Coordinates of C-alpha atoms and ligand atoms in Angstrom, one line a residue:
M947 CA -4.8 -72.0 -99.4
L948 CA -4.9 -74.6 -96.6
V949 CA -7.0 -74.5 -93.5
R950 CA -6.3 -76.3 -90.4
H951 CA -8.9 -78.6 -88.9
V952 CA -9.2 -79.0 -85.2
R953 CA -11.2 -81.7 -83.4
S954 CA -11.8 -81.6 -79.7
R955 CA -15.1 -82.5 -78.1
K956 CA -13.8 -81.9 -74.7
A957 CA -13.2 -78.2 -75.4
A958 CA -16.6 -78.0 -77.0
V959 CA -18.2 -79.5 -74.0
R960 CA -16.5 -77.0 -71.8
M961 CA -18.1 -74.3 -73.8
A962 CA -21.5 -75.9 -73.3
A963 CA -21.5 -74.4 -69.8
F964 CA -22.3 -71.1 -71.5
L965 CA -25.2 -72.4 -73.4
P966 CA -28.8 -72.2 -72.2
P967 CA -29.5 -75.4 -70.4
E968 CA -32.1 -76.5 -72.9
S969 CA -29.8 -76.5 -75.9
A970 CA -28.3 -79.7 -77.1
F971 CA -25.6 -79.4 -79.7
T972 CA -23.0 -81.1 -81.6
V973 CA -19.9 -79.5 -83.0
D974 CA -18.2 -81.4 -85.8
F975 CA -15.3 -79.2 -86.5
F976 CA -13.9 -75.8 -86.8
F977 CA -11.4 -74.3 -89.0
M978 CA -9.2 -71.2 -88.8
K979 CA -7.8 -69.0 -91.4
N980 CA -5.8 -65.8 -91.0
S981 CA -6.9 -65.6 -87.4
A982 CA -10.6 -65.4 -88.3
F983 CA -12.3 -68.4 -86.6
L984 CA -15.0 -70.1 -88.5
C985 CA -17.3 -72.8 -87.5
D986 CA -17.7 -75.5 -90.1
V987 CA -20.6 -77.7 -89.0
V988 CA -22.8 -77.1 -86.0
V989 CA -26.1 -78.7 -85.2
V990 CA -28.3 -77.3 -82.5
E991 CA -31.5 -78.7 -81.1
C992 CA -33.6 -76.8 -78.7
A993 CA -36.3 -78.2 -76.4
D994 CA -39.8 -78.3 -78.0
E995 CA -41.4 -75.8 -75.7
Y996 CA -39.2 -73.0 -77.0
S997 CA -40.8 -70.7 -79.5
I998 CA -39.2 -70.0 -82.8
A999 CA -38.3 -66.5 -81.7
K1000 CA -36.6 -67.8 -78.6
R1001 CA -34.9 -70.4 -80.6
M1002 CA -33.5 -67.9 -83.1
R1003 CA -32.2 -65.8 -80.2
K1004 CA -30.5 -68.8 -78.7
L1005 CA -29.1 -69.8 -82.1
K1006 CA -27.6 -66.3 -82.5
Y1007 CA -26.1 -66.5 -79.0
F1008 CA -24.9 -70.0 -79.7
F1009 CA -23.1 -69.1 -82.9
R1010 CA -21.4 -66.3 -81.1
I1011 CA -20.3 -68.7 -78.4
I1012 CA -19.1 -71.2 -81.1
M1013 CA -17.0 -68.6 -82.8
V1014 CA -15.3 -68.0 -79.5
A1015 CA -15.1 -71.7 -78.8
A1016 CA -13.3 -72.1 -82.1
A1017 CA -10.7 -69.6 -80.9
A1018 CA -10.4 -71.5 -77.7
L1019 CA -10.0 -74.8 -79.6
C1020 CA -7.3 -73.4 -81.8
C1021 CA -5.6 -71.9 -78.8
S1022 CA -5.6 -75.3 -77.1
C1023 CA -4.1 -77.1 -80.0
G1024 CA -0.6 -77.4 -78.7
N1025 CA 0.5 -80.6 -80.5
G1026 CA 0.5 -79.4 -84.0
E1027 CA 2.8 -77.5 -86.2
S1028 CA 2.4 -74.5 -84.0
G1029 CA -0.1 -73.4 -81.4
A1030 CA -1.2 -71.2 -78.6
R1031 CA -2.5 -72.5 -75.3
D1032 CA -4.0 -70.9 -72.2
S1033 CA -1.8 -71.5 -69.2
A1034 CA -4.3 -71.4 -66.4
A1035 CA -8.0 -71.9 -66.3
V1036 CA -10.8 -71.5 -63.8
L1037 CA -12.0 -74.8 -62.4
E1038 CA -15.5 -75.0 -61.0
N1039 CA -14.8 -77.7 -58.5
G1040 CA -11.1 -78.2 -58.8
S1041 CA -11.2 -81.9 -59.0
S1042 CA -11.6 -82.9 -62.6
E1043 CA -10.6 -81.5 -65.9
E1044 CA -14.0 -81.7 -67.4
S1045 CA -15.2 -79.3 -64.8
E1046 CA -13.0 -76.6 -66.3
Y1047 CA -15.3 -73.7 -67.0
G1048 CA -18.1 -76.1 -67.6
G1049 CA -20.2 -78.9 -66.3
T1050 CA -21.3 -78.3 -62.8
G1051 CA -20.7 -74.6 -62.9
R1052 CA -23.9 -73.9 -64.7
Q1053 CA -26.0 -74.7 -61.6
E1054 CA -24.3 -72.0 -59.5
I1055 CA -27.0 -69.6 -58.4
G1056 CA -26.2 -66.0 -59.2
A1057 CA -23.3 -66.9 -61.5
N1058 CA -23.5 -64.8 -64.7
R1059 CA -21.3 -66.1 -67.4
Y1060 CA -20.0 -64.3 -70.4
V1061 CA -17.5 -65.3 -73.1
D1062 CA -16.1 -63.0 -75.7
T1063 CA -12.9 -62.1 -77.4
A1064 CA -10.6 -59.1 -76.8
M1065 CA -6.9 -58.3 -77.1
G1066 CA -6.6 -61.3 -79.4
T1067 CA -7.7 -63.8 -76.8
V1068 CA -10.7 -65.4 -75.3
I1069 CA -12.2 -63.6 -72.3
Q1070 CA -14.4 -65.7 -69.9
Q1071 CA -16.2 -64.1 -67.0
T1072 CA -18.2 -65.5 -64.2
V1073 CA -19.7 -62.6 -62.2
Y1074 CA -21.7 -63.3 -59.0
A1075 CA -24.2 -60.5 -58.9
S1076 CA -27.7 -59.7 -60.1
E1077 CA -28.2 -60.2 -63.8
E1078 CA -28.4 -56.5 -64.4
T1079 CA -25.2 -55.6 -62.5
A1080 CA -23.3 -58.4 -64.2
A1081 CA -24.5 -57.3 -67.6
D1082 CA -23.5 -53.8 -66.9
F1083 CA -20.1 -54.9 -65.7
Y1084 CA -19.6 -57.1 -68.8
V1085 CA -20.3 -54.2 -71.2
K1086 CA -18.0 -51.9 -69.3
S1087 CA -15.3 -54.6 -69.1
M1088 CA -15.3 -55.2 -72.8
A1089 CA -15.1 -51.5 -73.5
L1090 CA -12.1 -51.2 -71.2
L1091 CA -10.3 -54.1 -72.9
K1092 CA -11.0 -52.6 -76.3
E1093 CA -9.8 -49.2 -75.2
L1094 CA -6.7 -50.7 -73.7
E1095 CA -5.8 -52.5 -76.9
E1096 CA -6.8 -49.8 -79.4
E1097 CA -5.7 -46.7 -77.5
R1098 CA -2.7 -47.8 -75.6
L1099 CA -1.0 -51.1 -76.2
S1100 CA -1.3 -52.3 -79.9
W1101 CA 1.9 -51.6 -81.9
R1102 CA -0.1 -52.3 -85.0
L1103 CA -2.9 -49.8 -84.6
E1104 CA -2.3 -46.1 -85.4
T1105 CA -4.8 -45.2 -82.7
S1106 CA -2.6 -46.4 -79.9
E1107 CA 0.0 -44.8 -77.7
V1108 CA 2.5 -47.5 -78.4
W1109 CA 2.2 -47.0 -82.1
R1110 CA 2.8 -43.2 -81.6
I1111 CA 5.8 -43.8 -79.3
N1112 CA 7.3 -46.3 -81.8
G1113 CA 6.7 -43.8 -84.6
T1114 CA 8.6 -41.1 -82.9
A1115 CA 11.6 -43.2 -82.0
G1116 CA 14.7 -41.1 -82.9
N1117 CA 12.8 -37.8 -82.6
E1118 CA 14.6 -35.3 -80.4
E1119 CA 11.3 -34.0 -78.9
G1120 CA 10.2 -37.6 -78.0
C1121 CA 6.6 -38.4 -77.5
G1122 CA 4.0 -37.1 -75.1
I1123 CA 2.3 -40.0 -73.2
S1124 CA -0.3 -40.5 -70.6
E1125 CA 0.5 -40.7 -66.9
E1126 CA -0.7 -44.3 -66.9
T1127 CA 1.7 -45.3 -69.7
A1128 CA 4.5 -43.4 -68.1
G1129 CA 3.9 -45.4 -64.9
V1130 CA 3.8 -48.7 -66.8
L1131 CA 7.1 -47.9 -68.6
R1132 CA 8.7 -46.9 -65.3
D1133 CA 7.7 -50.2 -63.8
C1134 CA 8.9 -52.1 -66.8
V1135 CA 12.3 -50.4 -66.8
E1136 CA 12.6 -51.2 -63.1
L1137 CA 11.9 -54.8 -63.8
Y1138 CA 14.4 -54.8 -66.6
E1139 CA 17.0 -53.6 -64.1
R1140 CA 16.0 -55.9 -61.4
S1141 CA 15.9 -58.9 -63.7
D1142 CA 19.4 -58.2 -65.1
G1143 CA 18.0 -57.3 -68.5
A1144 CA 16.0 -60.5 -68.9
F1145 CA 12.7 -58.7 -69.0
D1146 CA 12.8 -56.1 -71.7
V1147 CA 9.8 -54.3 -73.3
T1148 CA 12.0 -52.7 -76.0
L1149 CA 12.3 -56.0 -78.0
G1150 CA 9.9 -54.7 -80.7
A1151 CA 12.5 -55.0 -83.5
L1152 CA 13.2 -58.6 -82.5
T1153 CA 9.6 -59.7 -81.9
R1154 CA 8.7 -58.3 -85.4
L1155 CA 11.7 -60.1 -86.9
W1156 CA 10.5 -63.4 -85.4
N1157 CA 6.9 -62.5 -86.4
I1158 CA 5.7 -63.6 -82.9
D1159 CA 2.3 -61.9 -83.0
K1160 CA 1.4 -64.1 -86.0
W1161 CA 2.0 -67.2 -83.9
A1162 CA -0.1 -65.7 -81.2
A1163 CA -3.1 -65.7 -83.5
G1164 CA -3.7 -69.3 -82.6
G1165 CA -0.9 -70.9 -84.5
L1166 CA 0.0 -71.1 -88.2
D1167 CA -1.5 -73.6 -90.5
D1168 CA 0.7 -76.0 -92.4
G1169 CA 1.1 -73.8 -95.4
E1170 CA 2.0 -70.8 -93.4
A1171 CA 4.2 -72.7 -91.0
D1172 CA 6.2 -73.8 -94.0
G1173 CA 6.5 -70.1 -94.8
F1174 CA 8.1 -69.5 -91.3
R1175 CA 11.4 -68.0 -91.9
L1176 CA 14.2 -68.5 -89.4
P1177 CA 15.8 -65.1 -89.2
S1178 CA 19.5 -64.9 -90.2
S1179 CA 22.0 -64.4 -87.4
A1180 CA 22.9 -61.1 -89.0
D1181 CA 19.3 -59.9 -88.8
V1182 CA 19.1 -61.0 -85.2
E1183 CA 22.3 -59.2 -84.4
H1184 CA 21.0 -56.1 -86.1
A1185 CA 17.6 -56.2 -84.3
L1186 CA 19.3 -56.8 -81.0
K1187 CA 21.2 -53.5 -81.3
L1188 CA 17.9 -51.7 -81.5
C1189 CA 16.8 -53.2 -78.1
G1190 CA 17.6 -52.3 -74.5
S1191 CA 15.4 -50.7 -71.9
D1192 CA 18.5 -48.9 -70.6
K1193 CA 18.2 -46.7 -73.7
I1194 CA 14.7 -45.4 -73.0
R1195 CA 14.5 -42.0 -71.5
L1196 CA 11.5 -40.9 -69.5
A1197 CA 10.7 -37.3 -68.6
A1198 CA 8.1 -36.5 -65.9
A1199 CA 5.4 -33.9 -66.7
G1200 CA 6.3 -30.3 -66.0
L1201 CA 5.0 -28.7 -62.8
G1202 CA 1.2 -28.2 -63.2
E1203 CA 1.3 -28.5 -67.0
G1204 CA 2.4 -30.7 -69.9
E1205 CA 2.6 -34.4 -70.0
P1206 CA 5.2 -37.0 -69.4
R1207 CA 7.5 -37.7 -72.4
V1208 CA 9.3 -40.8 -73.6
F1209 CA 12.4 -40.8 -75.8
L1210 CA 13.4 -43.9 -77.8
P1211 CA 16.5 -44.1 -80.0
E1212 CA 15.9 -44.5 -83.7
G1213 CA 14.8 -47.9 -84.8
M1214 CA 13.7 -49.0 -81.3
G1215 CA 10.2 -50.3 -80.8
L1216 CA 8.1 -51.1 -77.7
D1217 CA 6.4 -54.5 -77.4
L1218 CA 4.3 -54.6 -74.3
G1219 CA 3.0 -58.1 -75.0
A1220 CA 4.6 -59.4 -71.7
V1221 CA 2.4 -57.1 -69.6
G1222 CA -0.7 -56.6 -71.7
K1223 CA -2.9 -59.1 -70.0
G1224 CA -1.6 -57.9 -66.6
L1225 CA -2.6 -54.4 -67.4
A1226 CA -6.0 -55.7 -68.4
Q1227 CA -6.3 -57.5 -65.1
S1228 CA -5.4 -54.4 -63.2
G1229 CA -8.0 -52.3 -65.2
L1230 CA -10.7 -54.9 -64.6
Q1231 CA -9.9 -55.0 -60.9
G1232 CA -10.5 -51.3 -60.6
L1233 CA -13.7 -51.7 -62.5
L1234 CA -14.9 -54.5 -60.2
E1235 CA -14.1 -52.4 -57.2
A1236 CA -16.1 -49.5 -58.6
E1237 CA -19.1 -51.6 -59.6
E1238 CA -21.6 -51.8 -56.8
G1239 CA -23.2 -55.1 -56.1
V1240 CA -20.6 -57.5 -57.4
A1241 CA -20.1 -60.1 -54.7
G1242 CA -17.4 -62.0 -56.5
A1243 CA -16.0 -62.6 -60.0
V1244 CA -13.5 -64.6 -61.8
I1245 CA -12.2 -63.5 -65.2
S1246 CA -9.9 -65.4 -67.5
L1247 CA -8.0 -63.5 -70.2
G1248 CA -6.6 -66.2 -72.3
G1249 CA -5.3 -68.0 -69.3
S1250 CA -4.4 -65.1 -67.1
I1251 CA -6.8 -65.2 -64.2
L1252 CA -8.3 -62.5 -62.0
T1253 CA -10.3 -63.4 -59.0
F1254 CA -12.3 -60.9 -57.0
G1255 CA -14.5 -61.1 -53.9
D1256 CA -16.1 -64.4 -52.8
K1257 CA -18.3 -67.1 -54.1
P1258 CA -21.8 -67.0 -52.5
D1259 CA -21.1 -70.5 -50.9
G1260 CA -17.8 -69.2 -49.4
S1261 CA -15.7 -71.8 -51.3
P1262 CA -12.4 -70.7 -52.8
W1263 CA -11.8 -70.0 -56.4
K1264 CA -10.0 -72.9 -58.1
V1265 CA -7.5 -72.0 -60.8
G1266 CA -5.8 -74.8 -62.7
I1267 CA -2.2 -74.6 -63.8
V1268 CA -1.7 -76.2 -67.2
N1269 CA 0.6 -79.1 -67.5
P1270 CA 3.2 -78.0 -70.2
F1271 CA 3.8 -81.7 -71.2
D1272 CA 0.1 -82.3 -71.9
T1273 CA -1.7 -79.0 -72.2
S1274 CA -5.1 -80.6 -72.0
S1275 CA -4.4 -81.4 -68.3
N1276 CA -3.3 -79.5 -65.2
V1277 CA -0.4 -80.1 -62.9
G1278 CA -2.5 -78.8 -60.0
T1279 CA -4.8 -76.1 -58.7
L1280 CA -4.5 -72.9 -56.8
S1281 CA -7.3 -72.4 -54.2
L1282 CA -7.8 -68.6 -53.8
K1283 CA -10.0 -66.4 -51.8
G1284 CA -10.6 -62.7 -52.5
Q1285 CA -8.6 -60.7 -55.1
W1286 CA -5.7 -62.3 -56.9
C1287 CA -3.9 -62.1 -60.2
V1288 CA -2.5 -65.3 -61.7
S1289 CA -0.2 -65.1 -64.7
T1290 CA 1.7 -67.9 -66.5
S1291 CA 4.4 -67.8 -69.1
G1292 CA 5.5 -71.0 -70.9
D1293 CA 7.2 -72.2 -74.0
Y1294 CA 4.1 -74.1 -75.0
E1295 CA 1.9 -71.0 -75.2
R1296 CA 3.0 -69.7 -78.6
Y1297 CA 5.5 -71.4 -80.8
V1298 CA 6.4 -72.7 -84.2
E1299 CA 7.9 -76.0 -84.9
K1300 CA 10.2 -76.2 -87.9
D1301 CA 12.5 -79.0 -88.9
G1302 CA 12.0 -80.6 -85.4
V1303 CA 13.0 -77.4 -83.6
R1304 CA 10.5 -75.5 -81.4
Y1305 CA 10.8 -71.8 -81.5
H1306 CA 8.8 -70.2 -78.7
H1307 CA 7.7 -66.6 -78.0
I1308 CA 9.9 -65.7 -75.0
L1309 CA 13.1 -64.2 -76.3
D1310 CA 16.4 -64.0 -74.5
P1311 CA 17.3 -60.3 -74.8
H1312 CA 21.0 -61.3 -74.5
T1313 CA 20.9 -63.6 -77.6
G1314 CA 17.9 -62.5 -79.6
Y1315 CA 16.7 -66.1 -79.8
P1316 CA 14.0 -68.0 -77.9
A1317 CA 15.2 -68.5 -74.4
V1318 CA 16.9 -71.8 -73.8
S1319 CA 15.7 -72.8 -70.4
D1320 CA 15.2 -75.8 -68.0
V1321 CA 11.8 -74.2 -67.3
R1322 CA 8.6 -75.1 -69.2
G1323 CA 6.2 -72.9 -67.4
V1324 CA 6.2 -70.3 -64.6
T1325 CA 3.1 -69.1 -62.7
I1326 CA 3.1 -66.0 -60.6
L1327 CA 0.5 -65.3 -57.9
A1328 CA 0.3 -61.6 -57.0
K1329 CA -2.1 -58.9 -56.0
N1330 CA -1.1 -56.7 -59.0
G1331 CA -1.8 -57.8 -62.6
T1332 CA 1.0 -55.9 -64.3
L1333 CA 3.6 -57.2 -61.8
S1334 CA 2.2 -60.7 -62.0
D1335 CA 2.4 -60.7 -65.8
G1336 CA 5.8 -59.1 -66.1
L1337 CA 7.3 -61.3 -63.5
S1338 CA 6.1 -64.5 -65.1
T1339 CA 8.0 -63.6 -68.2
A1340 CA 11.0 -62.5 -66.3
C1341 CA 11.1 -65.6 -64.1
F1342 CA 10.8 -67.9 -67.1
L1343 CA 14.0 -66.4 -68.4
L1344 CA 15.8 -66.3 -65.1
G1345 CA 15.0 -69.9 -64.0
P1346 CA 14.1 -71.1 -60.5
E1347 CA 17.1 -69.9 -58.5
R1348 CA 17.3 -66.3 -59.6
G1349 CA 13.6 -66.2 -60.4
M1350 CA 12.7 -67.2 -56.8
E1351 CA 14.9 -64.4 -55.5
L1352 CA 13.2 -61.8 -57.8
A1353 CA 9.7 -63.1 -56.8
E1354 CA 10.7 -62.7 -53.1
E1355 CA 12.0 -59.1 -53.7
Y1356 CA 8.6 -58.3 -55.3
E1357 CA 6.7 -60.2 -52.6
V1358 CA 4.8 -62.5 -54.9
E1359 CA 4.5 -66.2 -55.1
V1360 CA 6.0 -68.3 -57.9
L1361 CA 5.7 -71.8 -59.2
F1362 CA 8.0 -73.4 -61.8
V1363 CA 7.3 -76.5 -63.9
M1364 CA 10.8 -77.7 -64.9
S1365 CA 11.6 -79.6 -68.1
D1366 CA 12.2 -82.8 -66.1
G1367 CA 8.6 -82.5 -64.7
Q1368 CA 9.7 -81.3 -61.3
I1369 CA 7.7 -78.6 -59.6
V1370 CA 9.6 -75.9 -57.7
M1371 CA 7.7 -73.3 -55.8
S1372 CA 8.1 -70.5 -53.2
E1373 CA 7.2 -71.4 -49.7
G1374 CA 4.1 -69.1 -49.7
M1375 CA 2.8 -70.8 -52.9
E1376 CA 2.5 -74.1 -51.0
T1377 CA -0.4 -72.6 -49.0
Y1378 CA -2.4 -72.2 -52.2
F1379 CA -1.2 -75.0 -54.5
T1380 CA -2.5 -78.6 -54.6
E1381 CA -0.7 -80.9 -56.9
F1382 CA -2.7 -83.5 -59.0
Ligands
AMP1818 P1 4.3 -63.6 -71.7 O1 3.4 -64.6 -72.5 O2 3.5 -62.8 -70.8 O3 5.4 -64.3 -71.1 O4 4.8 -62.6 -72.8 C1 5.5 -62.9 -73.9 C2 5.4 -61.8 -74.9 O5 6.2 -60.7 -74.5 C3 5.9 -62.3 -76.3 O6 4.9 -62.7 -77.1 C4 6.6 -61.0 -76.8 O7 5.6 -60.1 -77.3 C5 7.1 -60.3 -75.5 N1 8.4 -60.8 -75.1 C6 9.2 -61.8 -75.6 N2 10.3 -61.9 -74.9 C7 10.3 -61.0 -74.0 C8 11.3 -60.5 -73.0 N3 12.4 -61.1 -72.8 N4 10.9 -59.5 -72.2 C9 9.7 -58.8 -72.4 N5 8.9 -59.2 -73.3 C10 9.1 -60.2 -74.1
MG1819 MG1 4.0 -61.9 -68.9

């Protein structure tokens, strides 16, 4: 049993933004095992005037933060055997990396910060509102994300719609689904058609064969990475036959009664991983709109960013776009005002390296293998989260020429970081993007 040790003070310092200002701390290292993140050595010092009770409360808070920090650290460890990395991050002043969700941000008046985990990723929120309103929103938002994962999206949990749909593949009577899920599937099938089959949410058989969700858990440690099994071409061929959004059949609800139904052929499995965070962004957006008293908010879901409203000082939200060649830095920032969804797909986000070959998590539905592309990362800027998330995956596969056309059709902005380091973007994106 081997555990992987990760060292990064920078990431730990970033997380310090979430600590009470009086806390001083050092973090020696974290380790990760089977996606449970454990903190190995932590030393905390609080200012003297703090009572023991307050200190204990802060320690509890601190340890919670550290658990999440460990997740973030593991996610940011892109140089090892395998890894997962957030693709965009909220910058507090947009000029330096060390400001990323930290440093100066703490002094913002009315900024309520929360960090937690949901949907297998780190959720960071800054909500400009009264403490009470922000806390209320935070609780509701975490419940929404939990529900989205457990009741709708997870293909592993028996409680979810996707699990039920996959379980009824091949049944003549299909599976009754919610209007929301029917709407998502319709949008996904449309994107499949408009992306010439590049974007395909029926790749369940393939993503399971490649074991992609294991990579998503923050990377495999050395021992497990050694256990990574390259699927045989026969297995890939076989799984490929069980994929194809053109084989899904959707039936609308009957007039005034019943529910929509979906019919999958036997052996087919849905994997909504490419739109999961986008759906979460859309859900949170609705929640923010309904919550009275939130002036502005910025929420990062493992690198997918949702901005809402305004900062009290009127300055724009700064969203950094990760440099795929050095994931501890950014290629530039987006300056955004009001409500936006930013999604990025890249070959550095989840991958396994084996015998010098990098296998990443975006599969080409035409071959069944990780897409071979001149693109390292694609960022989409859109008003709608699901669209933004789906299109970032689709455009990664399509490349800049065709991807740009698709983005234009959907009226969103797109930015490509190419494998030669070049940045290619839509005209509209130039308004928001500043290159470092
Ligand atoms: P994203 O990080 O949003 O680009 O989504 C990638 C995730 O979507 C992967 O981890 C898979 O679960 C799934 N996926 C992989 N390839 C595709 C594809 N070609 N179309 C749709 N979903 C995909
Ligand atoms: Mg996506």
